[in-house]
Coordinates of C-alpha atoms in Angstrom, one line a residue:
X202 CA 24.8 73.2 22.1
X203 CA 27.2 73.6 19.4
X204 CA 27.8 77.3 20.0
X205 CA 25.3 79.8 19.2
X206 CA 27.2 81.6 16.4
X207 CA 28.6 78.5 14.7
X208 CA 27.0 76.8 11.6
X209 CA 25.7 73.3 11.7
X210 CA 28.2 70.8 10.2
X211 CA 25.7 69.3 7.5
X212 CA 25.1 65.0 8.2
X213 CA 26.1 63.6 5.1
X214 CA 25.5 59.7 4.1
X215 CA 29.1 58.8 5.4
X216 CA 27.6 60.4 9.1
X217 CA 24.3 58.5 8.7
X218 CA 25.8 55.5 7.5
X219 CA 28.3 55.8 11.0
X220 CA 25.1 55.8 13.3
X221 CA 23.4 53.1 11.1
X222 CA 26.3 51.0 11.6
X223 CA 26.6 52.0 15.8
X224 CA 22.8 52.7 16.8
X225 CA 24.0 52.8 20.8
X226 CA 26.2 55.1 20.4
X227 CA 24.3 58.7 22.2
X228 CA 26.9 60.5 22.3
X229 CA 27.6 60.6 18.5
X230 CA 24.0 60.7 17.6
X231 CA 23.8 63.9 20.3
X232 CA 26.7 65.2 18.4
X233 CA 25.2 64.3 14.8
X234 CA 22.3 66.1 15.6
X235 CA 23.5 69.0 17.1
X236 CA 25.7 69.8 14.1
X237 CA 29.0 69.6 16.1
X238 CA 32.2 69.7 14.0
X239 CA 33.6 66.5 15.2
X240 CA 36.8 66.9 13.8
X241 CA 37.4 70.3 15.4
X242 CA 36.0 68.7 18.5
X243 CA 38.5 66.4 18.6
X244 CA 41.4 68.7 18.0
X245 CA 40.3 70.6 20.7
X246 CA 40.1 67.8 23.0
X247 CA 43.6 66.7 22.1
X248 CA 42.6 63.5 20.2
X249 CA 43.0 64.1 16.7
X250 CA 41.8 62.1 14.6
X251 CA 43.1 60.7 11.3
X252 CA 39.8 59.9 10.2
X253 CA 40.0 61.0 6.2
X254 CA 40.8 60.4 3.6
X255 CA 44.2 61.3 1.4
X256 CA 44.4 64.0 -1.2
X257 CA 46.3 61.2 -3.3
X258 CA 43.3 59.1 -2.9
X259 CA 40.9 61.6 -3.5
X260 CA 42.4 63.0 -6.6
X261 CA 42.9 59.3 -8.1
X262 CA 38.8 58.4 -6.7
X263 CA 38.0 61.8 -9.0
X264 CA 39.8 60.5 -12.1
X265 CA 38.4 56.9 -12.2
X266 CA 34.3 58.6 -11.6
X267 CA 35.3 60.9 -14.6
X268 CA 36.4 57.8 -16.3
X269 CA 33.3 55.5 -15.5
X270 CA 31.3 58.5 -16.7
X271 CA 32.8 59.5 -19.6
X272 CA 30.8 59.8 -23.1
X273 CA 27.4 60.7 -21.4
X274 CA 27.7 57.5 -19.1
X275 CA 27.9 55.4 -21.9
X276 CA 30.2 52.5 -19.9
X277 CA 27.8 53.4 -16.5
X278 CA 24.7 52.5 -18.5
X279 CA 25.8 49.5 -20.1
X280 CA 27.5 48.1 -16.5
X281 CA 24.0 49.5 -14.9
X282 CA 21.7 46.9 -17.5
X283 CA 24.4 44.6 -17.2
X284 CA 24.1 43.9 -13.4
X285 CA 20.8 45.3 -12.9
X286 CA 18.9 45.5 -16.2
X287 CA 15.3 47.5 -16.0
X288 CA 14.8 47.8 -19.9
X289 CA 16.4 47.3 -23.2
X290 CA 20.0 47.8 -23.6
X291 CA 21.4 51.0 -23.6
X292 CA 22.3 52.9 -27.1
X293 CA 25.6 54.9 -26.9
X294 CA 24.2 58.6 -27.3
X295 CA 20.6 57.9 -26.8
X296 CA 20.4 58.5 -23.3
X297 CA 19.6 61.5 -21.1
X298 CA 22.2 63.5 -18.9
X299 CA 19.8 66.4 -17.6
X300 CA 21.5 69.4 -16.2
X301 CA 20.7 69.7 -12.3
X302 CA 22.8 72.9 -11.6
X303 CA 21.1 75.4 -9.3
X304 CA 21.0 77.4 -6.6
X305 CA 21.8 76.4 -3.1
X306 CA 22.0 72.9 -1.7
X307 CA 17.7 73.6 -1.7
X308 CA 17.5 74.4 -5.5
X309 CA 19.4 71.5 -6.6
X310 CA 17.5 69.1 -4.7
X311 CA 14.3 70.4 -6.1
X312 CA 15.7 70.8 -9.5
X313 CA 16.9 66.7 -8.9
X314 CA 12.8 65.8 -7.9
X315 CA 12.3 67.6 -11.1
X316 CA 14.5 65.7 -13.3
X317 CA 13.3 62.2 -11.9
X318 CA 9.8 62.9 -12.6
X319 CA 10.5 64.1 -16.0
X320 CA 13.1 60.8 -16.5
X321 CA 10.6 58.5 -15.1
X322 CA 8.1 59.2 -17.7
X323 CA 10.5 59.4 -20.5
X324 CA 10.8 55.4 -21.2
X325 CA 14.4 55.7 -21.5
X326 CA 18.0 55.4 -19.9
X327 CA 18.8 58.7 -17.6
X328 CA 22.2 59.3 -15.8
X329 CA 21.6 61.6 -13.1
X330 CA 25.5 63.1 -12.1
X331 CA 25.7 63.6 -8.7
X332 CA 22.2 64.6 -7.9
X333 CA 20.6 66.3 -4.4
X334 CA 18.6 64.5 -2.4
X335 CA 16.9 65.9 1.3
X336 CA 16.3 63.5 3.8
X337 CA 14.5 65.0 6.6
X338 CA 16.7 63.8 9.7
X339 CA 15.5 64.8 13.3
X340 CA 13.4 67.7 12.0
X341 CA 16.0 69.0 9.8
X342 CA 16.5 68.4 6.0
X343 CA 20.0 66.6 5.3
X344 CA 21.5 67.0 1.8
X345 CA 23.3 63.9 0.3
X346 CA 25.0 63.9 -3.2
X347 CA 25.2 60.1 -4.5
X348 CA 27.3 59.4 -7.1
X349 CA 24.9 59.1 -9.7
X350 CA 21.5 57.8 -9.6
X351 CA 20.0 55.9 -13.0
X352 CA 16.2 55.9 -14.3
X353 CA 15.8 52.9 -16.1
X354 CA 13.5 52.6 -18.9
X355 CA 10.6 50.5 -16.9
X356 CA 10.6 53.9 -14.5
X357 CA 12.9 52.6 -12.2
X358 CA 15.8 53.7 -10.0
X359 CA 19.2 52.7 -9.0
X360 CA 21.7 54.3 -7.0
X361 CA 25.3 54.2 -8.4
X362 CA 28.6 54.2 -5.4
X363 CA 31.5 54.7 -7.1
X364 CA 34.5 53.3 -5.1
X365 CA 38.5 53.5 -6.1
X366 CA 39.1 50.4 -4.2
X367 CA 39.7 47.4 -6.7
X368 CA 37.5 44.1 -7.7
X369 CA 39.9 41.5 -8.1
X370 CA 38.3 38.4 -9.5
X371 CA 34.8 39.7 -8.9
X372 CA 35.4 40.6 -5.4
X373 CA 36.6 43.3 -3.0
X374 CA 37.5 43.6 0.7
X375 CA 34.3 43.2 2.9
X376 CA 34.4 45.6 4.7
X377 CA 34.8 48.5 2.4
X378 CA 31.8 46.4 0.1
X379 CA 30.0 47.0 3.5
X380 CA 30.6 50.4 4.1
X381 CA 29.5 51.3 0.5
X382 CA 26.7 49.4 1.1
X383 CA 25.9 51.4 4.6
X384 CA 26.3 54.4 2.7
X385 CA 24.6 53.5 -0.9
X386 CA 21.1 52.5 1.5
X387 CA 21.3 56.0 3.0
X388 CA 20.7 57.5 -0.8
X389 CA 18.6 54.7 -1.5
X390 CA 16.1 55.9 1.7
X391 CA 16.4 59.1 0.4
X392 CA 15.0 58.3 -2.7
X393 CA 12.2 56.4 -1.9
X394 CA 11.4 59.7 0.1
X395 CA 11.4 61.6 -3.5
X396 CA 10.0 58.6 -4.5
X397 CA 7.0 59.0 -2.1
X398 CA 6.4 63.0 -2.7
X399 CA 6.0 62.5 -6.3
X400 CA 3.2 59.9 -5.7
X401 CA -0.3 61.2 -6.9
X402 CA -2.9 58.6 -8.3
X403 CA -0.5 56.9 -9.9
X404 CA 1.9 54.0 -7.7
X405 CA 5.1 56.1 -6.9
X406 CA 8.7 55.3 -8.7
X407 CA 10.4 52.0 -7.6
X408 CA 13.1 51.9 -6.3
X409 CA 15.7 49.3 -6.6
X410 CA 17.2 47.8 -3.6
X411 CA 19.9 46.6 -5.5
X412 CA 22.6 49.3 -5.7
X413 CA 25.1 48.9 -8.2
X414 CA 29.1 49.4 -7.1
X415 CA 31.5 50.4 -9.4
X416 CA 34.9 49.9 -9.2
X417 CA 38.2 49.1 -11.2
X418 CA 39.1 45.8 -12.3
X419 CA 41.2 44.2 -10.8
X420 CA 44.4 46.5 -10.8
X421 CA 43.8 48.0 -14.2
X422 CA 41.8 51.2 -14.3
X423 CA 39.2 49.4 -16.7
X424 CA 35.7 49.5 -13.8
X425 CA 33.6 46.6 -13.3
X426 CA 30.3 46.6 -11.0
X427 CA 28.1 44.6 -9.1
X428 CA 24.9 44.9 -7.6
X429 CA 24.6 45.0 -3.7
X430 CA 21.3 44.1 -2.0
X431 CA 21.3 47.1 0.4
X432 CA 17.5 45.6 2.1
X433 CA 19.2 45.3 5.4
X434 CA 21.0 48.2 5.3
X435 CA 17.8 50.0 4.4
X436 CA 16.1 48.5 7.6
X437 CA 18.7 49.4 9.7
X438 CA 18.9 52.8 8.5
X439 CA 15.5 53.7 8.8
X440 CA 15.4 52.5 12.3
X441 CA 18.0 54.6 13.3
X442 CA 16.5 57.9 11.9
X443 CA 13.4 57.2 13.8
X444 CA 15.5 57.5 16.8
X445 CA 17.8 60.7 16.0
X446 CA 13.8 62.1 16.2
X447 CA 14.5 62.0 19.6
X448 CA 17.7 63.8 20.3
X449 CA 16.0 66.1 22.3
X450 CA 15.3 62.8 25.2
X451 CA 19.2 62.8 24.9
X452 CA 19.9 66.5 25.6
X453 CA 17.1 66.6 28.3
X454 CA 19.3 64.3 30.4
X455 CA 22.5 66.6 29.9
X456 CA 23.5 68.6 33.0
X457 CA 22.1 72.5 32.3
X458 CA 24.2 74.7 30.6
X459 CA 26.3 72.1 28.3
X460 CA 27.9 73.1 25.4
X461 CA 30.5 70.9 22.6
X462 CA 31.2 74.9 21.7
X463 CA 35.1 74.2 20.5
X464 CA 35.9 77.4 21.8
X465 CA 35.9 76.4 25.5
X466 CA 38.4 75.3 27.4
X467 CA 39.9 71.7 27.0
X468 CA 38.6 70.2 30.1
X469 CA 35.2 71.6 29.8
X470 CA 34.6 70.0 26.7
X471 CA 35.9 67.1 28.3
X472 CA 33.5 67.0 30.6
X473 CA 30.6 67.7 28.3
X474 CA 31.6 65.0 26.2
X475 CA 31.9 62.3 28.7
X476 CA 28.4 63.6 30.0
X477 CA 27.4 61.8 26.7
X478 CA 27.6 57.9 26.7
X479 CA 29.4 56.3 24.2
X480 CA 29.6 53.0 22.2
X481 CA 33.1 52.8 21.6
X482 CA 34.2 50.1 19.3
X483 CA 37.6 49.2 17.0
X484 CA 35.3 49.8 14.0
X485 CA 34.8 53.0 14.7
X486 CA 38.2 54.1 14.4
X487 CA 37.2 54.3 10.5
X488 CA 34.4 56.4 10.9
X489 CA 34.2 58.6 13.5
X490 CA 36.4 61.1 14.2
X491 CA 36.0 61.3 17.8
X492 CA 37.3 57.3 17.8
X493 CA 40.9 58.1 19.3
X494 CA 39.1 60.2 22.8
X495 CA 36.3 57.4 23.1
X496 CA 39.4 54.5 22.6
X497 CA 41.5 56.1 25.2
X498 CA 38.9 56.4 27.4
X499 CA 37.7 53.3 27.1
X500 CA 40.9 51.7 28.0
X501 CA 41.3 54.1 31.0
X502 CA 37.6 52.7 32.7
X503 CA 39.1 48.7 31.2
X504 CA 35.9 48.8 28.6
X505 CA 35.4 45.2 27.4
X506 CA 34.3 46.9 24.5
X507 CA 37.9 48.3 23.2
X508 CA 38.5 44.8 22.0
X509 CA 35.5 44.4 19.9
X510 CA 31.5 44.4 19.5
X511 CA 31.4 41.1 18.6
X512 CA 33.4 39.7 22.3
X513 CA 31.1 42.8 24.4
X514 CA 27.7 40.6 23.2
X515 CA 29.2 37.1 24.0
X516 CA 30.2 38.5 27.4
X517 CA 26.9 39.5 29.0
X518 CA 27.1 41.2 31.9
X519 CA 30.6 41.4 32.1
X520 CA 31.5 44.7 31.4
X521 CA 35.1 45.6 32.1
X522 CA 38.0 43.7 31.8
X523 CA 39.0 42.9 35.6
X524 CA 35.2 41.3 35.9
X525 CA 35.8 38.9 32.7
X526 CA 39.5 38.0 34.5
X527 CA 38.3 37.6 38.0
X528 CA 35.1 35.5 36.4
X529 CA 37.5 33.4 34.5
X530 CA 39.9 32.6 37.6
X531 CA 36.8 31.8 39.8
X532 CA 36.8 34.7 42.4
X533 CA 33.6 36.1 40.8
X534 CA 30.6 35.8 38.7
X535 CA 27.4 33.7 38.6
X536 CA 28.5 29.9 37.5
X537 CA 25.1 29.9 36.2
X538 CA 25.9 32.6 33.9
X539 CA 27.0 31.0 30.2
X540 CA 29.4 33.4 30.4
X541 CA 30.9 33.0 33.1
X542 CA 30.9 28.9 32.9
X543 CA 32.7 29.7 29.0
X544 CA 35.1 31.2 30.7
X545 CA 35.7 29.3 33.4
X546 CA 36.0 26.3 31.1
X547 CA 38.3 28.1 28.8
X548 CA 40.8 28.8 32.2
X549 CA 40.5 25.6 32.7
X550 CA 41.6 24.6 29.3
X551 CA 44.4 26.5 29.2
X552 CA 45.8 25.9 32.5
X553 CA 45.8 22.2 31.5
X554 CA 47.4 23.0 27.7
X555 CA 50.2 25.2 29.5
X556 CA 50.8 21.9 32.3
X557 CA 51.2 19.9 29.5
X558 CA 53.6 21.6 28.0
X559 CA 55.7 22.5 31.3
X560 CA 56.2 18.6 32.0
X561 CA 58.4 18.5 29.2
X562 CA 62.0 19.4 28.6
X563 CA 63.0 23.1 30.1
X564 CA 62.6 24.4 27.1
X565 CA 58.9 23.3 27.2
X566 CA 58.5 24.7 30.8
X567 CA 59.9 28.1 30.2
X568 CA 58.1 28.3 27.3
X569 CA 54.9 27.5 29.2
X570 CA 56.0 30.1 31.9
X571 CA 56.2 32.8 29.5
X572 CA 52.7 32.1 27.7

């Protein structure tokens, strides 16, 4: 579907984290699964995207990691027992930072199994940099490289997320918190699959379902962390990988003979794409880089959905935008519908706020006759 001489765009955390996040959205898990470059896709369909992120904020993301992980970990160790604790306080130099170079995306995931097991029995603090985990995702492994994961001297394992985005007074913007923790449950549910292969007769590795998030302090370079229960995220997640198992119910409903190849021709992709349902939402504008087609497209066909999940689900029925006007001004719609009666009331409401103001001075009135 992607083009038969094309190689697979590899699903990251970031991608499975996306789909967690949308889980209606077929025509980026067709897309996800088929190993479509997304970003090309786009290009080619003469949406680009500006989904990414900067080289200035990537280089200063790769300084403050080297920071938080300087001296064998030594700050990362004592922010991990800090937050999440799993043993007796680190000792500066007396912990483990195995060496999980190999071959291939395949070798260093094995040589990553090998180095848990071995940490696990140790009894002692292990910083695992940017370790390989598979995930098996619709048939196919997936590779993800957290951060860092830690062993903790009772056996246990946390993932580490480290962010560039400041904590100011102990906090940090929401949404970003959330997306770390979308992404951060994705290595965490690729763990407990590790976890779960290294079981014999003894009870497999626990994993924590607190991550830990580190990030700098407030707008000083110094990090700071806190632990993130990721339990719903985890839920979610794992939900949403049993049903990229069934990509293949997607494709069977594809007209024959569709192809995302990027090579076509413009309107042929446009066609295949829109052959796909989509899920559009604002969010997604941060995380998928097909956002700006499914946005403009979703204006075109007056998608209730281009101004937000969140109003879509109160609406009901009410799909477009004409419906929820003409429902709202009494010329359609159920009145037994509570969506329809909200909206109804709300007209109601307003037309009696802008009356108001009208009978007042002229100023009032043209005031109410521009609202």
């Amino acid at each position: 579907m992607r083009g038969a001489d094309l190689p697979a765009r590899p699903l990251d955390a970031r991608a499975l984290a996306a789909l967690a996040a949308n889980p209606g959205c077929r025509r980026r898990a067709l897309l996800d699964g088929a190993g479509v470059d997304k970003t090309a896709l786009a290009q080619s369909l003469g949406s680009p995207s500006g989904f990414g992120q900067s080289q200035f904020a990537f280089m200063r993301g790769n300084a403050f990691e080297a920071r938080v992980k300087a001296d064998g970990g030594a700050e990362l160790l004592r922010l991990t027992h800090a937050r999440v604790g799993g043993g007796p306080e680190p000792v500066p130099g007396g912990s483990s930072v195995p060496d999980l170079s190999a071959a291939g995306p395949e070798g260093r995931a094995a040589r990553t199994a090998l180095a848990l097991r071995d940490a696990t029995g140790a009894g002692g603090w292990t910083l695992l940099d940017h370790p390989m985990l598979a995930l098996d995702v619709a048939g196919t492994p997936a590779f993800l490289e957290p951060d860092a994961v830690v062993v903790h001297p009772d056996g246990s394992w946390t993932v580490v997320e480290i962010k560039s985005f400041p904590m100011i007074d102990g906090s940090a913007d929401a949404a970003k918190v959330g997306a770390a923790a979308r992404q951060s449950a994705v290595y965490a549910l690729a763990l407990e699959r590790v976890a779960e292969r290294m079981h014999s007769d003894q009870a497999a590795p626990r994993v924590r379902h607190h991550v830990l998030l580190v990030c700098p302090k407030d707008f000083s370079n110094q990090p700071t962390a806190s632990a993130i229960d990721v339990r719903k995220q985890l839920s979610v997640t794992r939900r949403q990988l049993a049903r990229l198992t069934r990509v293949e119910d997607i494709a069977a409903e594809l007209p024959e003979g569709t192809t995302f190849d990027v090579r076509r021709p413009a309107d042929e992709l446009r066609a295949a794409v829109e052959s796909v349902p989509a899920a559009y939402a604002p969010e997604c504008l941060s995380t998928c880089e097909l956002a700006f087609h499914c946005r403009d497209r979703a204006r075109e066909e007056d998608e209730v959905t281009a101004l937000g999940r969140s109003l879509r689900g109160d609406l009901g029925g009410l799909t477009t935008i004409g419906e929820v006007l003409a429902a709202a001004h009494g010329s359609s719609g159920d009145p037994d519908d509570p969506a329809v009666a909200a909206l109804r009331r709300a007209a109601g409401l307003r037309a009696e706020a802008l009356s108001g103001v009208g009978a007042g001075s002229g100023v009032g009135a043209l005031g109410g006759a521009e609202c």
